[in-house]
mmCIF file of C-alpha atoms and ligand atoms in Angstrom:
data_model
loop_
_atom_site.group_PDB
_atom_site.id
_atom_site.type_symbol
_atom_site.label_atom_id
_atom_site.label_comp_id
_atom_site.label_asym_id
_atom_site.label_seq_id
_atom_site.Cartn_x
_atom_site.Cartn_y
_atom_site.Cartn_z
ATOM 1 C CA UNK A 1 0.389 0.106 0.064
ATOM 2 C CA UNK A 2 1.328 3.519 -1.117
ATOM 3 C CA UNK A 3 1.801 5.480 2.777
ATOM 4 C CA UNK A 4 -0.860 8.292 2.813
ATOM 5 C CA UNK A 5 2.153 11.330 3.175
ATOM 6 C CA UNK A 6 3.418 9.974 -0.307
ATOM 7 C CA UNK A 7 -0.420 10.114 -1.763
ATOM 8 C CA UNK A 8 -0.820 13.318 -0.882
ATOM 9 C CA UNK A 9 2.812 14.220 -2.382
ATOM 10 C CA UNK A 10 1.334 12.704 -5.745
ATOM 11 C CA UNK A 11 -2.102 14.619 -6.116
ATOM 12 C CA UNK A 12 -0.740 17.649 -4.494
ATOM 13 C CA UNK A 13 0.133 19.840 -8.296
ATOM 14 C CA UNK A 14 -3.516 18.552 -9.446
ATOM 15 C CA UNK A 15 -5.359 21.367 -11.100
ATOM 16 C CA UNK A 16 -8.455 20.406 -8.763
ATOM 17 C CA UNK A 17 -6.424 20.837 -5.844
ATOM 18 C CA UNK A 18 -5.002 23.967 -6.974
ATOM 19 C CA UNK A 19 -8.274 25.379 -7.557
ATOM 20 C CA UNK A 20 -9.483 24.931 -4.048
ATOM 21 C CA UNK A 21 -6.802 26.733 -2.750
ATOM 22 C CA UNK A 22 -6.790 29.610 -5.199
ATOM 23 C CA UNK A 23 -3.830 29.032 -7.389
ATOM 24 C CA UNK A 24 -3.665 29.770 -10.801
ATOM 25 C CA UNK A 25 -4.375 26.484 -12.926
ATOM 26 C CA UNK A 26 -3.585 25.427 -16.618
ATOM 27 C CA UNK A 27 -7.378 25.298 -17.485
ATOM 28 C CA UNK A 28 -10.850 25.044 -14.980
ATOM 29 C CA UNK A 29 -11.051 21.794 -13.378
ATOM 30 C CA UNK A 30 -14.338 20.003 -13.614
ATOM 31 C CA UNK A 31 -16.114 17.064 -11.935
ATOM 32 C CA UNK A 32 -19.462 16.620 -11.327
ATOM 33 C CA UNK A 33 -22.002 15.805 -8.004
ATOM 34 C CA UNK A 34 -23.433 12.521 -8.362
ATOM 35 C CA UNK A 35 -20.781 11.270 -11.405
ATOM 36 C CA UNK A 36 -21.271 7.826 -10.467
ATOM 37 C CA UNK A 37 -24.925 6.857 -11.602
ATOM 38 C CA UNK A 38 -27.472 5.715 -13.275
ATOM 39 C CA UNK A 39 -26.544 8.080 -16.618
ATOM 40 C CA UNK A 40 -23.979 5.098 -16.693
ATOM 41 C CA UNK A 41 -24.506 1.850 -18.301
ATOM 42 C CA UNK A 42 -21.384 0.830 -16.471
ATOM 43 C CA UNK A 43 -22.865 1.462 -13.276
ATOM 44 C CA UNK A 44 -26.840 0.497 -14.439
ATOM 45 C CA UNK A 45 -24.724 -3.178 -14.928
ATOM 46 C CA UNK A 46 -23.584 -3.051 -11.593
ATOM 47 C CA UNK A 47 -26.592 -2.189 -9.792
ATOM 48 C CA UNK A 48 -28.385 -4.743 -11.898
ATOM 49 C CA UNK A 49 -26.528 -7.156 -9.763
ATOM 50 C CA UNK A 50 -26.366 -5.827 -6.116
ATOM 51 C CA UNK A 51 -28.563 -3.806 -3.926
ATOM 52 C CA UNK A 52 -27.561 -0.024 -3.222
ATOM 53 C CA UNK A 53 -26.335 -0.912 0.590
ATOM 54 C CA UNK A 54 -24.510 -3.813 -1.096
ATOM 55 C CA UNK A 55 -22.381 -1.599 -3.580
ATOM 56 C CA UNK A 56 -21.597 0.808 -0.949
ATOM 57 C CA UNK A 57 -20.813 -1.378 1.933
ATOM 58 C CA UNK A 58 -18.873 -3.786 -0.618
ATOM 59 C CA UNK A 59 -15.213 -2.004 -0.967
ATOM 60 C CA UNK A 60 -14.171 -3.504 -4.046
ATOM 61 C CA UNK A 61 -17.437 -2.811 -5.779
ATOM 62 C CA UNK A 62 -17.697 0.992 -4.601
ATOM 63 C CA UNK A 63 -13.922 1.421 -5.368
ATOM 64 C CA UNK A 64 -14.851 0.024 -8.832
ATOM 65 C CA UNK A 65 -18.006 2.763 -9.271
ATOM 66 C CA UNK A 66 -16.133 5.589 -7.865
ATOM 67 C CA UNK A 67 -13.589 4.849 -10.812
ATOM 68 C CA UNK A 68 -16.195 4.288 -13.386
ATOM 69 C CA UNK A 69 -17.066 7.387 -14.687
ATOM 70 C CA UNK A 70 -13.318 8.951 -14.252
ATOM 71 C CA UNK A 71 -12.270 5.803 -16.879
ATOM 72 C CA UNK A 72 -14.896 7.445 -19.213
ATOM 73 C CA UNK A 73 -14.346 10.909 -19.222
ATOM 74 C CA UNK A 74 -11.408 13.405 -18.285
ATOM 75 C CA UNK A 75 -12.792 14.769 -14.878
ATOM 76 C CA UNK A 76 -10.125 16.395 -12.432
ATOM 77 C CA UNK A 77 -11.516 14.837 -9.436
ATOM 78 C CA UNK A 78 -13.301 11.570 -8.073
ATOM 79 C CA UNK A 79 -15.615 10.965 -5.430
ATOM 80 C CA UNK A 80 -16.086 7.729 -3.103
ATOM 81 C CA UNK A 81 -19.309 6.561 -4.174
ATOM 82 C CA UNK A 82 -21.584 6.150 -1.236
ATOM 83 C CA UNK A 83 -24.700 8.367 0.265
ATOM 84 C CA UNK A 84 -24.610 10.919 2.612
ATOM 85 C CA UNK A 85 -27.429 9.027 4.753
ATOM 86 C CA UNK A 86 -24.925 5.204 5.614
ATOM 87 C CA UNK A 87 -23.940 7.202 8.522
ATOM 88 C CA UNK A 88 -26.861 7.290 9.903
ATOM 89 C CA UNK A 89 -26.773 3.271 10.836
ATOM 90 C CA UNK A 90 -24.481 3.449 12.956
ATOM 91 C CA UNK A 91 -26.644 6.177 14.684
ATOM 92 C CA UNK A 92 -28.737 3.324 15.208
ATOM 93 C CA UNK A 93 -31.106 4.093 12.611
ATOM 94 C CA UNK A 94 -32.796 1.672 10.066
ATOM 95 C CA UNK A 95 -32.239 3.040 6.691
ATOM 96 C CA UNK A 96 -33.297 1.144 3.259
ATOM 97 C CA UNK A 97 -33.098 2.247 -0.376
ATOM 98 C CA UNK A 98 -36.378 1.687 -1.553
ATOM 99 C CA UNK A 99 -36.050 0.802 -5.271
ATOM 100 C CA UNK A 100 -37.883 3.320 -7.511
ATOM 101 C CA UNK A 101 -38.321 5.522 -4.194
ATOM 102 C CA UNK A 102 -35.283 6.519 -2.679
ATOM 103 C CA UNK A 103 -34.195 6.321 1.100
ATOM 104 C CA UNK A 104 -36.613 5.367 3.662
ATOM 105 C CA UNK A 105 -35.806 4.967 7.774
ATOM 106 C CA UNK A 106 -37.954 2.699 9.272
ATOM 107 C CA UNK A 107 -37.523 3.915 12.697
ATOM 108 C CA UNK A 108 -37.414 7.822 12.532
ATOM 109 C CA UNK A 109 -36.617 9.846 15.727
ATOM 110 C CA UNK A 110 -39.811 11.100 17.016
ATOM 111 C CA UNK A 111 -39.125 12.277 20.394
ATOM 112 C CA UNK A 112 -36.184 13.357 22.755
ATOM 113 C CA UNK A 113 -35.745 10.341 24.010
ATOM 114 C CA UNK A 114 -35.300 8.925 20.805
ATOM 115 C CA UNK A 115 -32.248 11.649 19.781
ATOM 116 C CA UNK A 116 -30.702 10.985 23.407
ATOM 117 C CA UNK A 117 -30.279 7.152 22.192
ATOM 118 C CA UNK A 118 -28.747 8.158 19.222
ATOM 119 C CA UNK A 119 -25.165 6.652 19.204
ATOM 120 C CA UNK A 120 -21.884 8.195 18.299
ATOM 121 C CA UNK A 121 -19.409 5.948 16.932
ATOM 122 C CA UNK A 122 -16.440 6.514 15.583
ATOM 123 C CA UNK A 123 -16.036 6.109 11.830
ATOM 124 C CA UNK A 124 -13.320 2.832 12.177
ATOM 125 C CA UNK A 125 -16.233 1.500 14.112
ATOM 126 C CA UNK A 126 -19.380 1.949 11.399
ATOM 127 C CA UNK A 127 -17.625 3.060 7.832
ATOM 128 C CA UNK A 128 -15.067 0.593 7.591
ATOM 129 C CA UNK A 129 -16.159 -0.568 4.125
ATOM 130 C CA UNK A 130 -15.863 3.016 2.897
ATOM 131 C CA UNK A 131 -12.719 3.872 4.349
ATOM 132 C CA UNK A 132 -11.435 0.445 2.452
ATOM 133 C CA UNK A 133 -13.004 1.657 -0.573
ATOM 134 C CA UNK A 134 -11.506 4.477 -0.010
ATOM 135 C CA UNK A 135 -7.796 2.935 -0.231
ATOM 136 C CA UNK A 136 -8.718 0.829 -3.079
ATOM 137 C CA UNK A 137 -9.923 3.750 -4.923
ATOM 138 C CA UNK A 138 -6.992 6.221 -3.889
ATOM 139 C CA UNK A 139 -4.336 3.445 -5.041
ATOM 140 C CA UNK A 140 -5.810 3.423 -8.547
ATOM 141 C CA UNK A 141 -5.940 7.250 -8.576
ATOM 142 C CA UNK A 142 -2.681 8.533 -7.003
ATOM 143 C CA UNK A 143 -0.682 7.044 -9.613
ATOM 144 C CA UNK A 144 -3.238 8.470 -12.184
ATOM 145 C CA UNK A 145 -2.294 12.110 -10.216
ATOM 146 C CA UNK A 146 -6.155 12.436 -9.576
ATOM 147 C CA UNK A 147 -7.686 13.296 -6.464
ATOM 148 C CA UNK A 148 -10.395 11.612 -4.603
ATOM 149 C CA UNK A 149 -13.441 13.766 -2.522
ATOM 150 C CA UNK A 150 -14.709 12.154 0.342
ATOM 151 C CA UNK A 151 -17.695 13.302 1.592
ATOM 152 C CA UNK A 152 -20.644 13.682 4.166
ATOM 153 C CA UNK A 153 -24.004 15.236 4.865
ATOM 154 C CA UNK A 154 -24.377 18.492 7.222
ATOM 155 C CA UNK A 155 -25.954 18.078 10.272
ATOM 156 C CA UNK A 156 -29.199 19.810 8.977
ATOM 157 C CA UNK A 157 -29.985 17.341 5.443
ATOM 158 C CA UNK A 158 -29.135 13.998 7.959
ATOM 159 C CA UNK A 159 -31.361 15.853 10.766
ATOM 160 C CA UNK A 160 -34.448 16.273 8.388
ATOM 161 C CA UNK A 161 -34.146 12.677 6.907
ATOM 162 C CA UNK A 162 -33.448 11.084 10.592
ATOM 163 C CA UNK A 163 -36.890 12.796 11.342
ATOM 164 C CA UNK A 164 -38.758 12.706 8.981
ATOM 165 C CA UNK A 165 -38.102 9.318 7.768
ATOM 166 C CA UNK A 166 -37.567 9.921 3.959
ATOM 167 C CA UNK A 167 -37.675 12.821 1.797
ATOM 168 C CA UNK A 168 -39.836 15.885 2.490
ATOM 169 C CA UNK A 169 -41.602 19.005 0.594
ATOM 170 C CA UNK A 170 -41.886 21.017 4.110
ATOM 171 C CA UNK A 171 -40.171 19.852 6.159
ATOM 172 C CA UNK A 172 -42.369 20.465 8.820
ATOM 173 C CA UNK A 173 -41.797 17.469 11.305
ATOM 174 C CA UNK A 174 -38.280 18.912 11.568
ATOM 175 C CA UNK A 175 -38.973 22.360 11.709
ATOM 176 C CA UNK A 176 -41.591 22.041 14.412
ATOM 177 C CA UNK A 177 -39.375 19.787 16.753
ATOM 178 C CA UNK A 178 -36.432 22.741 15.744
ATOM 179 C CA UNK A 179 -38.814 24.884 16.802
ATOM 180 C CA UNK A 180 -40.298 23.487 20.095
ATOM 181 C CA UNK A 181 -37.408 21.336 21.646
ATOM 182 C CA UNK A 182 -34.168 23.626 21.317
ATOM 183 C CA UNK A 183 -32.405 21.525 23.629
ATOM 184 C CA UNK A 184 -33.511 18.140 21.632
ATOM 185 C CA UNK A 185 -32.480 20.486 18.468
ATOM 186 C CA UNK A 186 -29.111 21.195 19.897
ATOM 187 C CA UNK A 187 -28.377 17.945 20.981
ATOM 188 C CA UNK A 188 -29.190 15.967 17.360
ATOM 189 C CA UNK A 189 -27.127 18.434 15.581
ATOM 190 C CA UNK A 190 -24.336 17.959 18.151
ATOM 191 C CA UNK A 191 -24.287 14.377 17.946
ATOM 192 C CA UNK A 192 -24.518 14.463 13.875
ATOM 193 C CA UNK A 193 -21.729 17.088 13.454
ATOM 194 C CA UNK A 194 -19.579 14.980 15.876
ATOM 195 C CA UNK A 195 -19.947 11.827 13.825
ATOM 196 C CA UNK A 196 -19.745 13.512 10.327
ATOM 197 C CA UNK A 197 -16.542 15.113 11.728
ATOM 198 C CA UNK A 198 -14.607 12.127 12.629
ATOM 199 C CA UNK A 199 -15.761 10.523 9.706
ATOM 200 C CA UNK A 200 -14.784 13.279 7.294
ATOM 201 C CA UNK A 201 -11.085 13.021 9.397
ATOM 202 C CA UNK A 202 -10.840 9.754 8.725
ATOM 203 C CA UNK A 203 -12.066 9.920 5.187
ATOM 204 C CA UNK A 204 -8.439 12.013 4.592
ATOM 205 C CA UNK A 205 -6.524 9.485 6.191
ATOM 206 C CA UNK A 206 -8.088 6.802 4.647
ATOM 207 C CA UNK A 207 -6.752 8.329 1.306
ATOM 208 C CA UNK A 208 -8.999 11.484 0.557
ATOM 209 C CA UNK A 209 -7.256 14.581 -0.012
ATOM 210 C CA UNK A 210 -10.534 17.085 -0.479
ATOM 211 C CA UNK A 211 -13.497 17.065 1.744
ATOM 212 C CA UNK A 212 -17.113 18.146 0.844
ATOM 213 C CA UNK A 213 -20.091 18.524 2.959
ATOM 214 C CA UNK A 214 -23.722 18.197 1.100
ATOM 215 C CA UNK A 215 -26.464 20.736 2.872
ATOM 216 C CA UNK A 216 -28.912 20.060 0.459
ATOM 217 C CA UNK A 217 -31.859 21.152 1.884
ATOM 218 C CA UNK A 218 -31.197 23.558 4.560
ATOM 219 C CA UNK A 219 -31.880 26.414 2.219
ATOM 220 C CA UNK A 220 -34.738 24.893 0.451
ATOM 221 C CA UNK A 221 -36.716 24.684 4.588
ATOM 222 C CA UNK A 222 -35.152 27.648 6.037
ATOM 223 C CA UNK A 223 -34.783 31.403 6.023
ATOM 224 C CA UNK A 224 -31.866 33.326 6.937
ATOM 225 C CA UNK A 225 -33.116 34.092 10.379
ATOM 226 C CA UNK A 226 -33.381 30.059 11.204
ATOM 227 C CA UNK A 227 -30.282 29.132 9.558
ATOM 228 C CA UNK A 228 -28.350 31.538 11.418
ATOM 229 C CA UNK A 229 -29.820 30.416 14.869
ATOM 230 C CA UNK A 230 -30.405 25.782 13.944
ATOM 231 C CA UNK A 231 -27.740 26.029 11.899
ATOM 232 C CA UNK A 232 -25.158 27.489 11.422
ATOM 233 C CA UNK A 233 -23.441 26.993 15.407
ATOM 234 C CA UNK A 234 -23.328 23.414 13.892
ATOM 235 C CA UNK A 235 -21.792 23.747 10.445
ATOM 236 C CA UNK A 236 -19.303 25.666 11.903
ATOM 237 C CA UNK A 237 -18.138 23.606 14.579
ATOM 238 C CA UNK A 238 -17.965 20.788 11.535
ATOM 239 C CA UNK A 239 -15.796 22.903 9.386
ATOM 240 C CA UNK A 240 -13.333 23.874 12.208
ATOM 241 C CA UNK A 241 -12.756 19.805 12.672
ATOM 242 C CA UNK A 242 -12.922 19.021 9.568
ATOM 243 C CA UNK A 243 -9.900 21.872 9.090
ATOM 244 C CA UNK A 244 -7.974 19.990 11.220
ATOM 245 C CA UNK A 245 -6.874 17.014 8.278
ATOM 246 C CA UNK A 246 -5.234 19.758 6.260
ATOM 247 C CA UNK A 247 -6.995 18.912 3.569
ATOM 248 C CA UNK A 248 -9.202 21.580 1.112
ATOM 249 C CA UNK A 249 -13.095 21.328 2.282
ATOM 250 C CA UNK A 250 -16.255 22.148 0.203
ATOM 251 C CA UNK A 251 -19.348 23.874 1.663
ATOM 252 C CA UNK A 252 -22.190 22.799 -0.811
ATOM 253 C CA UNK A 253 -25.869 23.712 -0.364
ATOM 254 C CA UNK A 254 -28.817 24.835 -2.435
ATOM 255 C CA UNK A 255 -31.788 27.154 -2.283
ATOM 256 C CA UNK A 256 -29.057 29.707 0.027
ATOM 257 C CA UNK A 257 -28.975 32.679 -2.441
ATOM 258 C CA UNK A 258 -30.444 34.945 -0.106
ATOM 259 C CA UNK A 259 -28.245 34.267 2.807
ATOM 260 C CA UNK A 260 -24.555 32.938 1.037
ATOM 261 C CA UNK A 261 -22.745 35.075 3.441
ATOM 262 C CA UNK A 262 -23.962 33.609 6.291
ATOM 263 C CA UNK A 263 -23.326 30.164 4.516
ATOM 264 C CA UNK A 264 -19.954 31.164 4.182
ATOM 265 C CA UNK A 265 -19.485 31.960 7.428
ATOM 266 C CA UNK A 266 -19.934 28.523 8.242
ATOM 267 C CA UNK A 267 -16.403 27.784 6.806
ATOM 268 C CA UNK A 268 -14.978 25.833 3.558
ATOM 269 C CA UNK A 269 -12.442 26.780 1.647
ATOM 270 C CA UNK A 270 -14.451 26.150 -1.288
ATOM 271 C CA UNK A 271 -18.289 27.423 -1.608
ATOM 272 C CA UNK A 272 -20.438 25.313 -3.439
ATOM 273 C CA UNK A 273 -23.777 26.814 -5.188
ATOM 274 C CA UNK A 274 -26.873 25.854 -7.131
ATOM 275 C CA UNK A 275 -27.685 27.413 -9.963
ATOM 276 C CA UNK A 276 -30.097 29.976 -8.685
ATOM 277 C CA UNK A 277 -27.573 32.948 -8.775
ATOM 278 C CA UNK A 278 -25.267 33.919 -11.573
ATOM 279 C CA UNK A 279 -21.532 33.055 -10.760
ATOM 280 C CA UNK A 280 -19.830 36.419 -10.449
ATOM 281 C CA UNK A 281 -23.026 37.779 -8.473
ATOM 282 C CA UNK A 282 -22.403 34.396 -6.338
ATOM 283 C CA UNK A 283 -18.916 34.989 -5.928
ATOM 284 C CA UNK A 284 -19.493 38.817 -5.259
ATOM 285 C CA UNK A 285 -21.421 37.939 -1.930
ATOM 286 C CA UNK A 286 -19.390 34.953 -0.769
ATOM 287 C CA UNK A 287 -16.163 37.188 -0.915
ATOM 288 C CA UNK A 288 -12.995 36.342 -3.585
ATOM 289 C CA UNK A 289 -10.948 35.051 0.020
ATOM 290 C CA UNK A 290 -13.034 31.432 -1.725
ATOM 291 C CA UNK A 291 -12.932 29.750 -4.484
ATOM 292 C CA UNK A 292 -16.292 28.776 -5.512
ATOM 293 C CA UNK A 293 -17.792 25.373 -7.081
ATOM 294 C CA UNK A 294 -20.453 25.680 -9.706
ATOM 295 C CA UNK A 295 -22.805 26.366 -11.265
ATOM 296 C CA UNK A 296 -24.300 25.151 -14.405
ATOM 297 C CA UNK A 297 -28.238 24.390 -14.307
ATOM 298 C CA UNK A 298 -28.301 20.019 -14.220
ATOM 299 C CA UNK A 299 -31.386 20.870 -16.386
ATOM 300 C CA UNK A 300 -28.777 21.861 -19.317
ATOM 301 C CA UNK A 301 -26.979 18.408 -19.743
ATOM 302 C CA UNK A 302 -30.344 17.590 -20.986
ATOM 303 C CA UNK A 303 -30.350 19.711 -24.103
ATOM 304 C CA UNK A 304 -29.164 19.939 -27.299
ATOM 305 C CA UNK A 305 -25.076 20.804 -27.426
ATOM 306 C CA UNK A 306 -25.679 24.548 -28.476
ATOM 307 C CA UNK A 307 -27.750 25.211 -25.814
ATOM 308 C CA UNK A 308 -25.419 23.469 -23.503
ATOM 309 C CA UNK A 309 -22.554 25.185 -24.937
ATOM 310 C CA UNK A 310 -24.408 28.413 -24.357
ATOM 311 C CA UNK A 311 -24.679 28.138 -20.753
ATOM 312 C CA UNK A 312 -21.852 26.397 -20.272
ATOM 313 C CA UNK A 313 -20.153 29.286 -21.766
ATOM 314 C CA UNK A 314 -22.127 32.109 -19.530
ATOM 315 C CA UNK A 315 -20.616 29.818 -16.535
ATOM 316 C CA UNK A 316 -17.317 30.074 -17.752
ATOM 317 C CA UNK A 317 -17.538 34.104 -18.689
ATOM 318 C CA UNK A 318 -18.762 34.815 -15.315
ATOM 319 C CA UNK A 319 -15.650 32.883 -13.728
ATOM 320 C CA UNK A 320 -13.948 35.084 -15.838
ATOM 321 C CA UNK A 321 -10.531 33.520 -15.444
ATOM 322 C CA UNK A 322 -10.186 34.583 -11.616
ATOM 323 C CA UNK A 323 -8.262 31.760 -9.824
ATOM 324 C CA UNK A 324 -10.304 29.481 -8.157
ATOM 325 C CA UNK A 325 -12.983 28.319 -9.853
ATOM 326 C CA UNK A 326 -14.325 24.630 -9.702
ATOM 327 C CA UNK A 327 -16.698 23.602 -12.705
ATOM 328 C CA UNK A 328 -19.479 21.626 -11.796
ATOM 329 C CA UNK A 329 -23.281 21.405 -11.558
ATOM 330 C CA UNK A 330 -25.314 23.600 -9.242
ATOM 331 C CA UNK A 331 -26.723 20.109 -8.015
ATOM 332 C CA UNK A 332 -26.404 16.372 -8.825
ATOM 333 C CA UNK A 333 -26.614 15.182 -12.094
ATOM 334 C CA UNK A 334 -29.728 13.355 -13.529
ATOM 335 C CA UNK A 335 -30.168 9.634 -14.528
ATOM 336 C CA UNK A 336 -31.366 10.766 -17.604
ATOM 337 C CA UNK A 337 -28.315 12.759 -19.250
ATOM 338 C CA UNK A 338 -27.083 11.659 -22.555
ATOM 339 C CA UNK A 339 -23.635 10.256 -21.660
ATOM 340 C CA UNK A 340 -21.798 11.683 -24.630
ATOM 341 C CA UNK A 341 -22.918 15.244 -23.407
ATOM 342 C CA UNK A 342 -21.381 14.736 -20.003
ATOM 343 C CA UNK A 343 -18.042 13.854 -22.919
ATOM 344 C CA UNK A 344 -18.828 17.087 -24.527
ATOM 345 C CA UNK A 345 -19.026 19.202 -21.443
ATOM 346 C CA UNK A 346 -15.885 17.859 -19.653
ATOM 347 C CA UNK A 347 -13.738 18.211 -22.848
ATOM 348 C CA UNK A 348 -15.354 21.622 -23.823
ATOM 349 C CA UNK A 349 -14.585 22.871 -20.346
ATOM 350 C CA UNK A 350 -10.852 21.947 -20.933
ATOM 351 C CA UNK A 351 -10.196 23.287 -24.468
ATOM 352 C CA UNK A 352 -12.336 26.462 -23.735
ATOM 353 C CA UNK A 353 -10.375 27.051 -21.090
ATOM 354 C CA UNK A 354 -6.618 25.913 -21.534
HETATM 355 O O1 CP3 B 401 -21.721 12.349 -6.153
HETATM 356 C C1 CP3 B 401 -21.118 10.625 -6.640
HETATM 357 O O2 CP3 B 401 -21.236 10.449 -7.250
HETATM 358 C C2 CP3 B 401 -21.093 10.090 -4.999
HETATM 359 C C3 CP3 B 401 -22.247 9.370 -4.528
HETATM 360 C C4 CP3 B 401 -23.465 9.974 -3.940
HETATM 361 C C5 CP3 B 401 -24.664 9.176 -3.820
HETATM 362 N N1 CP3 B 401 -25.768 10.174 -2.950
HETATM 363 C C6 CP3 B 401 -25.033 8.199 -4.811
HETATM 364 C C7 CP3 B 401 -26.703 7.887 -4.776
HETATM 365 C C8 CP3 B 401 -23.296 10.804 -3.686
HETATM 366 C C9 CP3 B 401 -22.472 12.286 -2.703
HETATM 367 C C10 CP3 B 401 -24.688 11.619 -2.876
HETATM 368 C C11 CP3 B 401 -25.107 12.642 -1.840
HETATM 369 C C12 CP3 B 401 -26.406 12.352 -1.329
HETATM 370 N N2 CP3 B 401 -27.129 11.435 -1.181
HETATM 371 C C13 CP3 B 401 -27.456 13.579 -0.904
HETATM 372 C C14 CP3 B 401 -26.786 15.116 -1.154
HETATM 373 C C15 CP3 B 401 -26.738 14.982 -2.417
HETATM 374 C C16 CP3 B 401 -28.084 15.677 -3.559
HETATM 375 O O3 CP3 B 401 -28.094 15.205 -4.225
HETATM 376 O O4 CP3 B 401 -28.771 16.531 -2.321
HETATM 377 C C17 CP3 B 401 -28.843 13.577 -0.935
HETATM 378 C C18 CP3 B 401 -29.650 13.969 -0.150
HETATM 379 C C19 CP3 B 401 -29.091 11.960 -1.030
HETATM 380 C C20 CP3 B 401 -29.810 11.245 -0.620
HETATM 381 C C21 CP3 B 401 -30.712 10.269 -0.996
HETATM 382 N N3 CP3 B 401 -29.500 9.505 -1.708
HETATM 383 C C22 CP3 B 401 -31.720 10.118 -2.257
HETATM 384 C C23 CP3 B 401 -32.573 10.994 -1.808
HETATM 385 C C24 CP3 B 401 -31.531 9.472 -3.331
HETATM 386 C C25 CP3 B 401 -32.555 9.052 -3.980
HETATM 387 C C26 CP3 B 401 -32.954 9.867 -5.651
HETATM 388 C C27 CP3 B 401 -32.212 9.488 -6.200
HETATM 389 O O5 CP3 B 401 -31.349 10.126 -6.938
HETATM 390 O O6 CP3 B 401 -31.973 8.029 -6.524
HETATM 391 C C28 CP3 B 401 -30.388 8.487 -3.160
HETATM 392 C C29 CP3 B 401 -29.907 7.038 -3.964
HETATM 393 C C30 CP3 B 401 -28.630 7.767 -4.876
HETATM 394 N N4 CP3 B 401 -27.654 8.042 -4.036
HETATM 395 C C31 CP3 B 401 -28.260 7.097 -5.724
HETATM 396 C C32 CP3 B 401 -27.120 6.898 -5.979
HETATM 397 C C33 CP3 B 401 -26.201 6.825 -7.158
HETATM 398 C C34 CP3 B 401 -28.890 6.379 -6.887
HETATM 399 C C35 CP3 B 401 -29.342 4.757 -6.718
HETATM 400 C C36 CP3 B 401 -30.027 3.727 -7.332
HETATM 401 O O7 CP3 B 401 -30.544 3.416 -7.776
HETATM 402 O O8 CP3 B 401 -28.601 3.347 -7.934
#
């Protein structure tokens, strides 16, 4: 096995990591959220044989799926194949991925007693298969100079799944608990931040070169005052601890255009933004002391090339060659995206900026 220190030196000059550090790059790096997934026939072939949790919990399969988009396209970073929800299993929740529907938690958190009962295991205790998958994937990627991104869900997004038991339209149960039981909310968010921070540190130890926290639902659920009161302290805790890993951190959220400054105040070397604000407007709100990741509308990948190209050109024009732009979508890639559009997008971003 390659020692971790040597791994870091090998990928240190990768354009993706340079952009995270806001250094000048030879071209704009690109990776795509959910880049390993159902739009790829190679992924579908694996999923035809194995369940979602089975793929994530079998290191060889998770590593293989992680590499699929890297082998198919000239992407500048890989992201370890897992999901934000498996760490909830170790905390005591019974998670299932229901075919065609998405995640379901059979024993959601409904009371303060449930919150008290939630365990806070170390990553080594409950996420070992993913840490092993990171070791396997990094061993393949490092000689190719491609960094591997580790990730976790941010506390609010995980709390919403833990409380609602699955996806939600209005987050009513989550917000009811948040508003009426502040002490229980504090305990829940602290437990989630602690478990996720430990998991992030362990991922870097296993070979990840950068870390992303997904706060996918925060902005869809809460206005700025609630965000500052009920989310910000715990995201700060998460990013403060994650910074100890010495790897760049990416703070991604959606629906937070109205309060990107407050999002950035939580921490993160890179702020991941959705498509709701033009990239230049978002960057000005965040501040140029941070790198930015985004922000092509994922729907653009379903349109013919001339339409797609115009939207890509717009993102690049707004980044205007400023050091610290990582090209990505504003949210995850859709399952019905044509593979050729992904190839064309990746090649075009490199050609147009190189
Ligand atoms: O980006 C990657 O390629 C790494 C893998 C990854 C997955 N999920 C794989 C996955 C990552 C980083 C995630 C994050 C995730 N998961 C988020 C945050 C990011 C976001 O998109 O907002 C959230 C909210 C989840 C929860 C989740 N997982 C949902 C709501 C669903 C069902 C909806 C859907 O897209 O199918 C999943 C399942 C899931 N996670 C799939 C994949 C590839 C599809 C599983 C399958 O049927 O093969």
